[in-house]
Short mmCIF file of C-alpha atoms in Angstrom, two decimals:
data_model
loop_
_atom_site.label_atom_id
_atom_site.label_comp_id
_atom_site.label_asym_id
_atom_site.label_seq_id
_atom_site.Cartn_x
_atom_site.Cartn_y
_atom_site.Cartn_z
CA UNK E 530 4.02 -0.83 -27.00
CA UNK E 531 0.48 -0.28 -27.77
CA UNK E 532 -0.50 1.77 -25.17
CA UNK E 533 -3.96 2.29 -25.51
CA UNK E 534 -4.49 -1.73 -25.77
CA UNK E 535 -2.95 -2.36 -22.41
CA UNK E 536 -4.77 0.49 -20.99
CA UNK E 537 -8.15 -1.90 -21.76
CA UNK E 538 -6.26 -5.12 -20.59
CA UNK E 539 -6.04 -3.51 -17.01
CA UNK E 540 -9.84 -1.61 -17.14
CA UNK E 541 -10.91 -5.00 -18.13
CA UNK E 542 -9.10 -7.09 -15.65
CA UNK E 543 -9.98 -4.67 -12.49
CA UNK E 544 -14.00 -4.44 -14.08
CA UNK E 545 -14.75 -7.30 -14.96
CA UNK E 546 -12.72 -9.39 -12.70
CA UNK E 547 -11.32 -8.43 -9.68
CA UNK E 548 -13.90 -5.65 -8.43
CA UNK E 549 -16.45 -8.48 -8.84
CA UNK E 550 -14.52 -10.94 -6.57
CA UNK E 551 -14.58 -8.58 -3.59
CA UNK E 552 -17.80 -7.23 -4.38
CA UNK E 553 -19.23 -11.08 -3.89
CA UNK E 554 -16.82 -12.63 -1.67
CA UNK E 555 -15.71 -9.88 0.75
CA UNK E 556 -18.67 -8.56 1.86
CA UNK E 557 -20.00 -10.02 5.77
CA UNK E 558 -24.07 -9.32 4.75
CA UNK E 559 -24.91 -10.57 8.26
CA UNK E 560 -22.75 -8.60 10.91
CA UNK E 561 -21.25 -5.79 8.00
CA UNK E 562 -17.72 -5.25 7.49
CA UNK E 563 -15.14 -7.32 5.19
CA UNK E 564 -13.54 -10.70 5.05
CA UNK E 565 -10.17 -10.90 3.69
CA UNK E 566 -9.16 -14.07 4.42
CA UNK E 567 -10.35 -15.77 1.04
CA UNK E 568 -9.75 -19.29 -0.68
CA UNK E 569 -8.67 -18.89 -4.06
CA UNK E 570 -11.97 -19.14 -5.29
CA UNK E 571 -12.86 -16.71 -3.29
CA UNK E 572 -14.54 -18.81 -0.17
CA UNK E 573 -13.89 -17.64 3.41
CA UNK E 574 -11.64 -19.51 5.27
CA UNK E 575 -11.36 -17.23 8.33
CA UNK E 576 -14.59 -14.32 9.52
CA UNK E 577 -11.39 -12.38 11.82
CA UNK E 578 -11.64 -8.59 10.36
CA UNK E 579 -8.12 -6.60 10.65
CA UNK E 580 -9.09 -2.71 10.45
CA UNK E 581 -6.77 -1.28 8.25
CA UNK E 582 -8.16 -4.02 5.65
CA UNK E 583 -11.40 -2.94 6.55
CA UNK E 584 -10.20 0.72 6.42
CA UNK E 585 -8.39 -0.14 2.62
CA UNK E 586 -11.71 -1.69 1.04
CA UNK E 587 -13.61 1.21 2.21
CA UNK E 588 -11.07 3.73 0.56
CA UNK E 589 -11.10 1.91 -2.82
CA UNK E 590 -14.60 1.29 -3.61
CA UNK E 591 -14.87 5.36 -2.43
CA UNK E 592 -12.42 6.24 -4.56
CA UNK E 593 -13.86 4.22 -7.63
CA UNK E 594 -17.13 5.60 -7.48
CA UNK E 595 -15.61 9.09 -7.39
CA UNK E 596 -12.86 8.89 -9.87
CA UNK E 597 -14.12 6.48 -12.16
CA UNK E 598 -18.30 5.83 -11.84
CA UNK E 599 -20.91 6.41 -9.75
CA UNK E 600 -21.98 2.48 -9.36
CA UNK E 601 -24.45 2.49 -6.31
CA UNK E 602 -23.12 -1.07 -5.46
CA UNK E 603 -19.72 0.62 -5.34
CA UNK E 604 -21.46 3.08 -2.84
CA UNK E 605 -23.13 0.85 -1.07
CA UNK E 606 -20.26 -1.38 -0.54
CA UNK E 607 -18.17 1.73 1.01
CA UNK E 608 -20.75 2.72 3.15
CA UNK E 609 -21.07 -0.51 4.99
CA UNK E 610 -17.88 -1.59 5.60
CA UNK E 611 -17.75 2.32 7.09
CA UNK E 612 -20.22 2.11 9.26
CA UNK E 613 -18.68 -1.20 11.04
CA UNK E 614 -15.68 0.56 11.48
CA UNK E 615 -16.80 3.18 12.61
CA UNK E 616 -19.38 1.37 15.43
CA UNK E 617 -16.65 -1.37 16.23
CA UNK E 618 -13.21 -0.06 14.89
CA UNK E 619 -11.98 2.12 17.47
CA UNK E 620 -12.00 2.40 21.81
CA UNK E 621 -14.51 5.66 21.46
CA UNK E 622 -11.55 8.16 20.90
CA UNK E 623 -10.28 6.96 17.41
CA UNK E 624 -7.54 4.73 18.69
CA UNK E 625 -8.25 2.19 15.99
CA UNK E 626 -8.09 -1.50 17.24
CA UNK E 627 -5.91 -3.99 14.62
CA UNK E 628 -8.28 -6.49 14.30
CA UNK E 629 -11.85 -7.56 15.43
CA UNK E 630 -14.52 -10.57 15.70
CA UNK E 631 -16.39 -11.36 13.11
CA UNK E 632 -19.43 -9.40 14.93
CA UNK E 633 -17.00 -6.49 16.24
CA UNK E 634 -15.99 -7.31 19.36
CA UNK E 635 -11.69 -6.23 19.73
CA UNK E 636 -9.12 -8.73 19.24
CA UNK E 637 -5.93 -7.02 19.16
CA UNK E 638 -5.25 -3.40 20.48
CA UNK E 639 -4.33 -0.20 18.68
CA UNK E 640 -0.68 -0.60 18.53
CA UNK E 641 -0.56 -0.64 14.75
CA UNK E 642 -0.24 2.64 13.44
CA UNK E 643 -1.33 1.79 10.02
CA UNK E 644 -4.75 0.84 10.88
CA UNK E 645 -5.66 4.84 11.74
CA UNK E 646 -3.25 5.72 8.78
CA UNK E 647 -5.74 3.75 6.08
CA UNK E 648 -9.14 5.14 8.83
CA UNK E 649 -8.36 8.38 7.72
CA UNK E 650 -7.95 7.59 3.94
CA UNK E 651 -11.15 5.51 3.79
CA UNK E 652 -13.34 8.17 5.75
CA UNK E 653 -11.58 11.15 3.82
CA UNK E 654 -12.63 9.58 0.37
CA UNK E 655 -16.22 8.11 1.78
CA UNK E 656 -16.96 11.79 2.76
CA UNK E 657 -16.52 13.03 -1.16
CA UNK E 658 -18.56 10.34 -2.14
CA UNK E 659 -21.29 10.69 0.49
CA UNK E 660 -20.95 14.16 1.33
CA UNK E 661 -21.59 13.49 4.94
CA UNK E 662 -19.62 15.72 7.23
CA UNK E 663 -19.81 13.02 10.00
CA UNK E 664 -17.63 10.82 7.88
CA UNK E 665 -14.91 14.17 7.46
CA UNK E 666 -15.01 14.89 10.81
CA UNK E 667 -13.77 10.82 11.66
CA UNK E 668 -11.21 11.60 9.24
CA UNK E 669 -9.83 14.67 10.44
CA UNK E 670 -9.62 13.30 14.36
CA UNK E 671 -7.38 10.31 12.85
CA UNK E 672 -5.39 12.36 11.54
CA UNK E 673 -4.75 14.28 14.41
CA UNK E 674 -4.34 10.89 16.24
CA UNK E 675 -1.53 9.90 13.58
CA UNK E 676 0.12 13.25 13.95
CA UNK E 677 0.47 12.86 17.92
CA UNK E 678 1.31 9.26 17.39
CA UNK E 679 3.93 10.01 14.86
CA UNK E 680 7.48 9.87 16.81
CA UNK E 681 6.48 6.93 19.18
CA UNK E 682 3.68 5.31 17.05
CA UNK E 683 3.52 1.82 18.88
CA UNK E 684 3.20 3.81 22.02
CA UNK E 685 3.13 1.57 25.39
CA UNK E 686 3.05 -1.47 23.03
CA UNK E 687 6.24 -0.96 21.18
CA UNK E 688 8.66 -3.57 22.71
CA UNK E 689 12.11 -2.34 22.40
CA UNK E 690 13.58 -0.87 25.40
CA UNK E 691 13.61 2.57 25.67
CA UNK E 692 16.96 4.12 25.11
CA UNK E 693 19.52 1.53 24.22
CA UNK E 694 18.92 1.79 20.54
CA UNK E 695 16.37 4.04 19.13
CA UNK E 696 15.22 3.56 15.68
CA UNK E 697 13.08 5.20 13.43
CA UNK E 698 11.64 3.07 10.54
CA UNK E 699 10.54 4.81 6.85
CA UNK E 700 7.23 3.11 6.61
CA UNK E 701 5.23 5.83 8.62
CA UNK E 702 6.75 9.15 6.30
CA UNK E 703 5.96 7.15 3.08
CA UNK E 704 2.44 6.83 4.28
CA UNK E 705 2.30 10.30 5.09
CA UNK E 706 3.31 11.40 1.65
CA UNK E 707 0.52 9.43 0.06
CA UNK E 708 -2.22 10.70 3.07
CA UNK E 709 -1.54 14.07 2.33
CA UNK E 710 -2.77 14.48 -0.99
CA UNK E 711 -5.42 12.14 0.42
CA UNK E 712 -7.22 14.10 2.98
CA UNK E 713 -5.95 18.08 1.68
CA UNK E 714 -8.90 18.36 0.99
CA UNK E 715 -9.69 18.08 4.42
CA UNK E 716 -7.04 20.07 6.54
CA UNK E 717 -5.59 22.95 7.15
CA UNK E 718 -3.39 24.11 4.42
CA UNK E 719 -0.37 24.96 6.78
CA UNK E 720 -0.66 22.06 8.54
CA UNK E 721 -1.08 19.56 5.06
CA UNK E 722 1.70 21.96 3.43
CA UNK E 723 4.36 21.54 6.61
CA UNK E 724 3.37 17.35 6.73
CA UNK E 725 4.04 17.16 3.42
CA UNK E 726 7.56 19.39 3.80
CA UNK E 727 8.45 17.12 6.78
CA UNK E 728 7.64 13.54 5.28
CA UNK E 729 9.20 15.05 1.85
CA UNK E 730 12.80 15.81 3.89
CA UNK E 731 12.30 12.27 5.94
CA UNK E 732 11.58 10.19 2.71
CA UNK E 733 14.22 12.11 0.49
CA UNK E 734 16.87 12.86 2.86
CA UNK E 735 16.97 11.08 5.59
CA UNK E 736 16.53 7.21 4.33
CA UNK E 737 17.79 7.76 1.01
CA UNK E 738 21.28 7.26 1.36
CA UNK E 739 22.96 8.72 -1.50
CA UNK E 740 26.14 6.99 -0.77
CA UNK E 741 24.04 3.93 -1.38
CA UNK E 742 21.56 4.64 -3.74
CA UNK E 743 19.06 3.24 -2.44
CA UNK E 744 16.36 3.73 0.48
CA UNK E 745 17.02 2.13 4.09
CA UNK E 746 14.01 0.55 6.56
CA UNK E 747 15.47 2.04 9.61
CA UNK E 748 18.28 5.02 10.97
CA UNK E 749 19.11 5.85 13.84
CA UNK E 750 16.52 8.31 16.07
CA UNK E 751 19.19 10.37 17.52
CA UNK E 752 21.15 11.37 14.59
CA UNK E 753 19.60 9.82 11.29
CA UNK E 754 22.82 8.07 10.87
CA UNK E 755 22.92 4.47 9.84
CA UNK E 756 22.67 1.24 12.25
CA UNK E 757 24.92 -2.06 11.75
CA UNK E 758 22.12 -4.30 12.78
CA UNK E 759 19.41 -6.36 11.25
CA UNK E 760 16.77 -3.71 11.15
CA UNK E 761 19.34 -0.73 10.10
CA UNK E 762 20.74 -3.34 7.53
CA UNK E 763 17.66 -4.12 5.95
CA UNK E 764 16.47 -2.60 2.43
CA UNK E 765 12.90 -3.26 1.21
CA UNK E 766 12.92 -2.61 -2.65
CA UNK E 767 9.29 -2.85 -3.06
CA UNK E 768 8.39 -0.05 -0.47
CA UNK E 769 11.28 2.14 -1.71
CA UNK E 770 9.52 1.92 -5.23
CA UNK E 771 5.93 2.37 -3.89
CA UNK E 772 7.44 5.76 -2.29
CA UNK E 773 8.81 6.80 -5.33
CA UNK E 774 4.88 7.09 -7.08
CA UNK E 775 3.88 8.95 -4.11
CA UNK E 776 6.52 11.18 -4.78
CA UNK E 777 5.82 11.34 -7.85
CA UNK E 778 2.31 12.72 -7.04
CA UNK E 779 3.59 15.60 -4.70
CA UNK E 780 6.56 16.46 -7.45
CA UNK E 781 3.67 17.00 -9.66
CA UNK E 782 1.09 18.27 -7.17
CA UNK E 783 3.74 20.87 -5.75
CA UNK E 784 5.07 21.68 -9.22
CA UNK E 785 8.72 20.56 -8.50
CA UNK E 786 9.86 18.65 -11.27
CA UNK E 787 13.19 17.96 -9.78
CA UNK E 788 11.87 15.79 -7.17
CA UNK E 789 10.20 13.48 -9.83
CA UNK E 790 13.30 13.09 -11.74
CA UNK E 791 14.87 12.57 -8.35
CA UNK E 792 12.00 10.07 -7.37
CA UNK E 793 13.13 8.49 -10.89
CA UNK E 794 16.52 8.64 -10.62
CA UNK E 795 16.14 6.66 -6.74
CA UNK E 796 13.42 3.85 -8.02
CA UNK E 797 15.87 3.17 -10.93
CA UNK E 798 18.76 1.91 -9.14
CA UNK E 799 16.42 0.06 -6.57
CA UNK E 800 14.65 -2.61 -9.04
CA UNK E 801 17.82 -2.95 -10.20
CA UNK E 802 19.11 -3.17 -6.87
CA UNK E 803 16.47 -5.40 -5.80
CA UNK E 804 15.51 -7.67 -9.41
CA UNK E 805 16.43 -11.39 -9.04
CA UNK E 806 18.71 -12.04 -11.90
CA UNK E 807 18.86 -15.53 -11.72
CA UNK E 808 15.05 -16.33 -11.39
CA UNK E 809 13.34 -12.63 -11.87
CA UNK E 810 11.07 -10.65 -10.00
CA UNK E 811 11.99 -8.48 -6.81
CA UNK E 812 12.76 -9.86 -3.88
CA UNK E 813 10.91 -8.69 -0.35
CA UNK E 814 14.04 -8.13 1.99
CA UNK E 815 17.15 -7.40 0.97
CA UNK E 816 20.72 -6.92 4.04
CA UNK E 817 22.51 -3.79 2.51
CA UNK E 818 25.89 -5.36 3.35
CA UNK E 819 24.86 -8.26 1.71
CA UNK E 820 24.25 -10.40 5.34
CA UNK E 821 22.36 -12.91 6.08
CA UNK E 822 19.23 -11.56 7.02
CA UNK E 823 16.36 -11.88 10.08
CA UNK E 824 12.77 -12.24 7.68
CA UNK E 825 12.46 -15.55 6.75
CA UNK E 826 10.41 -14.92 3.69
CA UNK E 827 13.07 -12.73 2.52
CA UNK E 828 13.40 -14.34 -1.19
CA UNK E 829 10.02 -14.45 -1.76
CA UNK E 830 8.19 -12.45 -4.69
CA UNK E 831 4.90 -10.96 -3.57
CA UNK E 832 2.06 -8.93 -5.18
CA UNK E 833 1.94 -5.63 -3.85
CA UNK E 834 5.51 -5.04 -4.77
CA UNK E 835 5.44 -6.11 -7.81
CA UNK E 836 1.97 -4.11 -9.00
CA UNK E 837 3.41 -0.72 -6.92
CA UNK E 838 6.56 -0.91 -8.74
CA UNK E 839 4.56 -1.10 -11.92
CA UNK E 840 2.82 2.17 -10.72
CA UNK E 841 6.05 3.62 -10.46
CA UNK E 842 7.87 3.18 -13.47
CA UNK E 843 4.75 3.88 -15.89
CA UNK E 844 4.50 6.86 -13.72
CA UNK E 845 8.08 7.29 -14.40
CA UNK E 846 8.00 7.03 -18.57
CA UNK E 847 4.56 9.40 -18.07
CA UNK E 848 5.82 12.26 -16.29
CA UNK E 849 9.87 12.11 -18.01
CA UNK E 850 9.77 9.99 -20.82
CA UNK E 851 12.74 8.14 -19.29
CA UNK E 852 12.69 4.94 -21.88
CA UNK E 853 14.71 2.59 -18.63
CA UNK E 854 11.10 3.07 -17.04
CA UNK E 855 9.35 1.91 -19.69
CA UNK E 856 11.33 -0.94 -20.07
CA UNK E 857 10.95 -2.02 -16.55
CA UNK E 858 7.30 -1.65 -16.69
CA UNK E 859 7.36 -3.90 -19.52
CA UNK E 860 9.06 -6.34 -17.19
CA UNK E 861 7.29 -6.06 -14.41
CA UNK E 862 3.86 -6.39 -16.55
CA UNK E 863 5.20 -9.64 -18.07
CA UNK E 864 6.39 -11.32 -15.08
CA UNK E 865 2.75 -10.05 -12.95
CA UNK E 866 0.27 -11.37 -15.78
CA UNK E 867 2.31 -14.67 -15.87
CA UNK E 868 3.00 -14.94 -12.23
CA UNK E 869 0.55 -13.44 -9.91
CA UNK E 870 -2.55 -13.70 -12.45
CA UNK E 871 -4.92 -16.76 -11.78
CA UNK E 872 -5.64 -18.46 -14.70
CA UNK E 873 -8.46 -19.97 -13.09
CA UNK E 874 -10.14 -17.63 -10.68
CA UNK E 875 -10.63 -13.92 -10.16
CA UNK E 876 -7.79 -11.80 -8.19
CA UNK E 877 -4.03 -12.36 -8.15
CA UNK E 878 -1.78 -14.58 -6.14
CA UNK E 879 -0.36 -12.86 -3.59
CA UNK E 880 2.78 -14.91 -2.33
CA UNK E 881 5.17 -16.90 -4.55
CA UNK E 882 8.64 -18.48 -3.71
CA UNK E 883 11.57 -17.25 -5.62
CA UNK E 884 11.01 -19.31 -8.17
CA UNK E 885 7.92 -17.70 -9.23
CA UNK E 886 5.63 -20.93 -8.16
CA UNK E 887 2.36 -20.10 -6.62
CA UNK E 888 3.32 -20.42 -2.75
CA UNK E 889 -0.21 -20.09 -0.74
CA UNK E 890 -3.07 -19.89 -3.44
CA UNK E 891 -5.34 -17.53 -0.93
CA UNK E 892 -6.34 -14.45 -2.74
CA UNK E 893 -6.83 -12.56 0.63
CA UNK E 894 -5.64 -12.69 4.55
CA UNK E 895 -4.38 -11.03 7.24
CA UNK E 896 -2.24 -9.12 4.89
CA UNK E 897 -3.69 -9.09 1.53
CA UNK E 898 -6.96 -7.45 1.07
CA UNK E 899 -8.72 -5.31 -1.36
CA UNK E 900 -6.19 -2.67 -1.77
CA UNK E 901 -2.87 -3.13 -4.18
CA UNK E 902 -4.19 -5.19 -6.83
CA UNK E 903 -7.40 -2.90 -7.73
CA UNK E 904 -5.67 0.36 -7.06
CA UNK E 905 -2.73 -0.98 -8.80
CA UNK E 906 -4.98 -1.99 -11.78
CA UNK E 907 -6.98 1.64 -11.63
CA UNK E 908 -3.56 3.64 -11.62
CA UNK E 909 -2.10 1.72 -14.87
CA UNK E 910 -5.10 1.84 -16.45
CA UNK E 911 -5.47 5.65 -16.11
CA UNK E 912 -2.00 6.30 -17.02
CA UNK E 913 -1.60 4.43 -20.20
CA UNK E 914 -4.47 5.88 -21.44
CA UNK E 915 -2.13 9.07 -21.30
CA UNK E 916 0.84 8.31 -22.66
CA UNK E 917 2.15 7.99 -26.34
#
């Protein structure tokens, strides 16, 4: 593999190409802000603004123009979209709405926890890049907000009834691990060092089942034990190997080498776990006793998980060498630049069926945005340039 040659394929493909698209498409000049919901060539087919989209294109173009230029459209870009959220993103005491008006009036209330989880990360990296305290300070009171929302983070509008089955679900720890070496900078050191101990144990105890070897959705909140139903059955491969770079990060940050080889040794057995054999590509939802299962969409093959499992195992070869990782990225990269790559337009295809056939040929929505695909791009870039 010529390592230095790919590195340019993805520098070239998030530079030239899909930085562009949002740059030209995203961008509300009238009322400020983002849209996400984008044609595939790159028209907007719906002005509705979901904050932690808003919140995830903020982040990125921040974290470009720290990490990799200082591009004053990259700036500018950032510092808009910001200054919506911050005017129209939250009730006045950082309880950040899920989704707006075009113009900023609230849609949908702040039950979703990942809209202040992705606040915090955009204001966190905006504030390096401006070097406005204001913008640290929103940061740091999200934060807190996440913290107090953390064991009941749906708060009054979580539906399940309280009591009869309690579940806790591994999407908020994973977060947590990546938001810590987000905002560190930010925080008190004891506090950042016992999050990062507590999300560590969660992530690498708790929903990694061992017996399994793989990573659950959902335990039990009583007793961490497992739960014969259709959220304690399910298995998400691509969050599992998402987690896995994160941990990654804080194995390297934290100088604990056995937790990468564990991270390593976990995403591993999930893409194979998870890997379609008889058409390729990972599937979204997988029922650990092999059941039939509750999500629909459950065969489908989408971007994110696809481009964050890529992360992973070129992460993986990086950091160990392990030669299974490489070969899996090799994989992955073949079946995402045939796949999810328009041939036509700028940006990837988010959703195909199992087949691999282009399913909805938006390039943005309520779920897709400017986040996995450029920070995806950014993070393979920078690590083939590093390895031999």
């Amino acid at each position: 593999m010529d390592f230095q040659k790919l590195a340019g394929e993805y520098k070239s493909e998030l530079l030239d190409s899909v930085l562009p698209f949002w740059l030209e498409h995203s961008q509300d000049k009238q009322y400020g802000g983002y849209f996400t919901c984008l044609e595939r060539d790159g028209s907007v087919y719906d002005t509705d603004k979901f904050i932690w989209l808003q919140g995830r294109e903020v982040w990125l173009f921040s974290m470009l123009y720290n990490k990799v230029e200082k591009r004053p459209e990259w700036l500018e870009c950032a510092l808009q979209g910001a200054e919506f959220l911050k005017k129209y993103g939250h009730d006045g005491n950082y309880n950040w709405y899920f989704s707006l008006t075009r113009d900023g009036r609230p849609l949908v209330d702040p039950y979703n926890i990942f809209s202040y989880t992705f606040a915090t990360m955009a204001f966190a990296q905006l504030a390096i890049a401006s070097d406005d305290a204001g913008y640290a300070a929103i940061a740091k009171k999200t934060f807190d907000r996440v913290l107090e929302k953390r064991s009941n983070p749906k708060g009054k509008w979580c539906k399940a009834h309280p009591g009869t089955r309690p579940i806790k679900d591994f999407a908020l720890p994973m977060i947590l691990c990546n938001l810590s070496l987000e905002i560190e900078q930010l925080i008190d050191k004891q506090l950042i060092d016992q999050t990062i101990e507590t999300c560590l144990h969660e992530v690498m105890e708790v929903f990694y089942q061992k017996d399994l070897g793989l990573i659950v959705e959902n335990v039990s909140a009583e007793d961490n034990s497992l739960v014969d139903s259709f959220e304690g059955r399910s298995v998400n491969p691509g969050h599992s190997l998402e987690a896995m770079w994160f941990i990654m990060d804080l194995g390297k940050r934290l100088g604990r080498p056995e937790l990468i080889d564990k991270a390593v040794k976990i995403a591993l057995s999930t893409i194979e776990y998870g890997w379609d054999k008889q058409y390729g590509g990972i599937f979204y939802f997988m029922d650990r006793l092999g059941r039939p299962q509750q999500q629909l969409e459950w065969d489908q093959k989408l971007w994110w998980v696809h481009i964050e499992s890529a992360i992973t195992m070129i992460k993986g070869y990086q950091l160990t060498g392990n030669k299974e990782c490489l070969a899996w990225f090799q994989k992955l990269h073949d079946y995402m630049w045939t796949h999810f790559k328009d041939p036509k337009y700028p940006e990837w295809f988010g959703y195909l069926n199992r087949r691999g056939e282009v399913l909805l040929p938006l390039k943005g929505g309520k779920w897709k945005g400017c986040f996995h695909v450029p920070r995806g791009l950014y993070q393979i870039w920078q690590i083939l340039e590093q390895c031999k």
